[in-house]
Amino acid sequence: MILNNSINAGSFIYCMAYFGPNESNSYYNIGHGHYHQCIYIVDGTGTGCIKDETGKILAQDSTNRQGQLVDLSMTKGCFHETTTTDTGLTVVMFNPIPDTRVLDVEILKGASKHTITATDTRKTLVCITGPIQANDKELVTLQHAKIFPGKTVELTLPENTVCAIRSEEHTSEL
């Protein structure tokens, strides 16, 4: 696995990772900034296997989930084993800080236009594949921009672009 980058956007980290062909990787999904609450599968395929601390398999998914946001919140404190076939796998992971925080992530795909308003709480735009336009300013792949309460952004996503919108969230009591 190659961690292309890891960007701290305040109350969460987003990072892009590439798993090469015929690769296997194990990861313990816990910790502030290390817990992957959800991932967006940019490209490729792989098999995900979730195991508890004793090695018991809790879930396994070998479907093609390209272009989807996958909720991993139920796998906190579990081992993730990711295995690829003869093609690689590229993902963007969203990791809350602290790991008790619950992220609200929405995916938007181009070609499309959106009006995004931060009413009471801040929102963060994350360009997964770009470039995209936010109020006529260009965001390229893996750049982000914050929308503060009371502000509005006109978002333009050209064909084949993807953007995540992370709304300010809460900290769970657990």
Short mmCIF file of C-alpha atoms in Angstrom, two decimals:
data_model
loop_
_atom_site.label_atom_id
_atom_site.label_comp_id
_atom_site.label_asym_id
_atom_site.label_seq_id
_atom_site.Cartn_x
_atom_site.Cartn_y
_atom_site.Cartn_z
CA MET A 1 0.00 0.00 0.00
CA ILE A 2 1.18 3.49 -0.82
CA LEU A 3 -0.24 6.34 1.25
CA ASN A 4 -0.25 9.14 -1.31
CA ASN A 5 -1.00 11.83 1.26
CA SER A 6 -2.72 12.53 4.54
CA ILE A 7 -4.33 15.94 5.05
CA ASN A 8 -5.54 17.24 8.39
CA ALA A 9 -8.63 19.38 7.68
CA GLY A 10 -9.36 20.25 11.29
CA SER A 11 -11.73 17.75 12.88
CA PHE A 12 -10.92 15.01 10.39
CA ILE A 13 -8.15 13.66 8.18
CA TYR A 14 -8.65 12.59 4.59
CA CYS A 15 -6.05 10.53 2.82
CA MET A 16 -5.66 8.74 -0.48
CA ALA A 17 -4.11 5.29 -0.61
CA TYR A 18 -3.19 2.97 -3.45
CA PHE A 19 -3.08 -0.80 -3.11
CA GLY A 20 -1.06 -2.34 -5.94
CA PRO A 21 -2.02 -5.44 -7.93
CA ASN A 22 -1.97 -8.75 -6.02
CA GLU A 23 -1.34 -7.00 -2.70
CA SER A 24 -2.57 -7.83 0.79
CA ASN A 25 -2.62 -5.32 3.65
CA SER A 26 -3.82 -5.54 7.25
CA TYR A 27 -4.88 -2.53 9.33
CA TYR A 28 -6.26 -2.16 12.86
CA ASN A 29 -9.13 0.35 12.49
CA ILE A 30 -8.94 2.51 15.62
CA GLY A 31 -7.37 5.70 16.95
CA HIS A 32 -7.73 9.47 16.63
CA GLY A 33 -7.08 10.30 12.97
CA HIS A 34 -6.41 6.64 12.18
CA TYR A 35 -9.93 5.20 12.38
CA HIS A 36 -11.44 4.98 8.89
CA GLN A 37 -15.13 5.75 9.43
CA CYS A 38 -15.80 5.63 5.71
CA ILE A 39 -13.91 5.28 2.43
CA TYR A 40 -14.64 6.31 -1.12
CA ILE A 41 -13.48 3.79 -3.73
CA VAL A 42 -11.97 5.86 -6.53
CA ASP A 43 -10.77 3.11 -8.84
CA GLY A 44 -10.10 -0.61 -8.98
CA THR A 45 -11.38 -3.61 -7.09
CA GLY A 46 -10.40 -5.62 -4.07
CA THR A 47 -11.67 -7.84 -1.31
CA GLY A 48 -12.21 -6.49 2.18
CA CYS A 49 -12.25 -8.84 5.15
CA ILE A 50 -13.14 -7.64 8.66
CA LYS A 51 -11.88 -9.69 11.61
CA ASP A 52 -12.21 -9.28 15.35
CA GLU A 53 -9.23 -9.45 17.71
CA THR A 54 -9.47 -13.26 17.87
CA GLY A 55 -9.26 -13.57 14.07
CA LYS A 56 -12.93 -14.45 13.61
CA ILE A 57 -14.25 -13.18 10.26
CA LEU A 58 -17.10 -10.73 10.86
CA ALA A 59 -17.69 -9.62 7.28
CA GLN A 60 -16.22 -10.03 3.82
CA ASP A 61 -16.96 -8.07 0.66
CA SER A 62 -15.53 -8.90 -2.74
CA THR A 63 -17.91 -6.87 -4.85
CA ASN A 64 -16.92 -4.07 -7.18
CA ARG A 65 -17.73 -0.91 -5.20
CA GLN A 66 -15.95 1.59 -7.45
CA GLY A 67 -17.51 5.06 -7.22
CA GLN A 68 -19.18 4.35 -3.88
CA LEU A 69 -18.83 5.69 -0.35
CA VAL A 70 -18.52 2.72 1.99
CA ASP A 71 -19.52 3.11 5.66
CA LEU A 72 -16.99 1.37 7.92
CA SER A 73 -18.28 2.74 11.23
CA MET A 74 -19.31 -0.71 12.41
CA THR A 75 -15.72 -1.94 11.99
CA LYS A 76 -14.10 0.31 14.58
CA GLY A 77 -11.69 -1.73 16.69
CA CYS A 78 -11.49 -4.49 14.08
CA PHE A 79 -8.78 -5.67 11.73
CA HIS A 80 -9.23 -4.82 8.03
CA GLU A 81 -7.55 -7.02 5.49
CA THR A 82 -7.59 -5.62 1.96
CA THR A 83 -6.53 -7.85 -0.93
CA THR A 84 -6.36 -6.84 -4.58
CA THR A 85 -6.41 -8.97 -7.71
CA ASP A 86 -4.47 -8.22 -10.90
CA THR A 87 -5.71 -4.61 -10.76
CA GLY A 88 -4.89 -2.09 -8.08
CA LEU A 89 -7.26 -0.21 -5.80
CA THR A 90 -7.35 3.52 -5.01
CA VAL A 91 -9.38 4.81 -2.05
CA VAL A 92 -9.89 8.05 -0.14
CA MET A 93 -10.36 7.50 3.60
CA PHE A 94 -12.15 9.83 6.02
CA ASN A 95 -10.83 9.65 9.59
CA PRO A 96 -12.48 11.64 12.42
CA ILE A 97 -10.53 13.48 15.13
CA PRO A 98 -11.21 12.40 17.84
CA ASP A 99 -12.28 8.90 16.80
CA THR A 100 -15.52 9.34 18.81
CA ARG A 101 -16.63 12.03 16.32
CA VAL A 102 -19.23 10.96 13.75
CA LEU A 103 -18.56 12.27 10.24
CA ASP A 104 -21.36 13.24 7.88
CA VAL A 105 -19.94 12.71 4.36
CA GLU A 106 -21.85 13.14 1.10
CA ILE A 107 -20.47 12.42 -2.38
CA LEU A 108 -21.27 14.61 -5.40
CA LYS A 109 -20.31 13.62 -8.95
CA GLY A 110 -19.98 15.67 -12.15
CA ALA A 111 -21.13 16.90 -14.51
CA SER A 112 -23.32 18.91 -12.15
CA LYS A 113 -23.82 22.21 -10.38
CA HIS A 114 -24.76 22.62 -6.72
CA THR A 115 -25.43 25.42 -4.28
CA ILE A 116 -23.93 24.51 -0.90
CA THR A 117 -24.90 26.58 2.14
CA ALA A 118 -23.41 26.21 5.59
CA THR A 119 -26.29 27.28 7.80
CA ASP A 120 -25.43 26.72 11.48
CA THR A 121 -22.25 24.68 11.13
CA ARG A 122 -19.17 24.60 8.93
CA LYS A 123 -18.88 22.36 5.86
CA THR A 124 -15.70 21.19 4.15
CA LEU A 125 -15.44 20.43 0.43
CA VAL A 126 -12.85 17.77 -0.48
CA CYS A 127 -11.97 17.41 -4.16
CA ILE A 128 -11.50 13.66 -4.72
CA THR A 129 -10.95 13.91 -8.47
CA GLY A 130 -10.77 17.29 -10.08
CA PRO A 131 -10.45 19.99 -10.94
CA ILE A 132 -13.70 21.44 -9.66
CA GLN A 133 -14.85 25.04 -9.21
CA ALA A 134 -16.01 26.52 -5.89
CA ASN A 135 -17.18 30.13 -6.36
CA ASP A 136 -15.06 30.28 -9.53
CA LYS A 137 -11.92 29.16 -7.66
CA GLU A 138 -10.30 25.94 -8.79
CA LEU A 139 -9.77 23.04 -6.42
CA VAL A 140 -7.61 20.22 -7.74
CA THR A 141 -7.52 16.61 -6.61
CA LEU A 142 -7.03 16.31 -2.83
CA GLN A 143 -7.46 20.00 -2.07
CA HIS A 144 -10.18 21.15 0.29
CA ALA A 145 -12.06 24.34 1.11
CA LYS A 146 -14.11 25.29 4.15
CA ILE A 147 -17.54 26.90 4.03
CA PHE A 148 -18.24 28.81 7.22
CA PRO A 149 -21.69 29.26 8.80
CA GLY A 150 -23.82 31.75 6.91
CA LYS A 151 -21.81 31.38 3.68
CA THR A 152 -22.82 29.84 0.35
CA VAL A 153 -20.68 28.27 -2.39
CA GLU A 154 -21.63 27.70 -6.01
CA LEU A 155 -20.01 24.37 -6.85
CA THR A 156 -19.37 23.25 -10.43
CA LEU A 157 -18.24 19.70 -11.09
CA PRO A 158 -17.18 18.94 -14.68
CA GLU A 159 -17.63 15.47 -16.19
CA ASN A 160 -15.69 12.70 -14.35
CA THR A 161 -15.05 14.72 -11.19
CA VAL A 162 -15.97 13.78 -7.63
CA CYS A 163 -16.30 15.92 -4.51
CA ALA A 164 -17.04 15.02 -0.89
CA ILE A 165 -18.93 17.37 1.39
CA ARG A 166 -18.21 16.85 5.05
CA SER A 167 -20.64 18.62 7.37
CA GLU A 168 -19.66 19.57 10.89
CA GLU A 169 -20.65 16.71 13.10
CA HIS A 170 -20.93 15.75 16.71
CA THR A 171 -18.92 13.72 19.18
CA SER A 172 -20.65 10.53 20.29
CA GLU A 173 -21.10 9.80 23.96
CA LEU A 174 -19.71 6.26 23.58
#
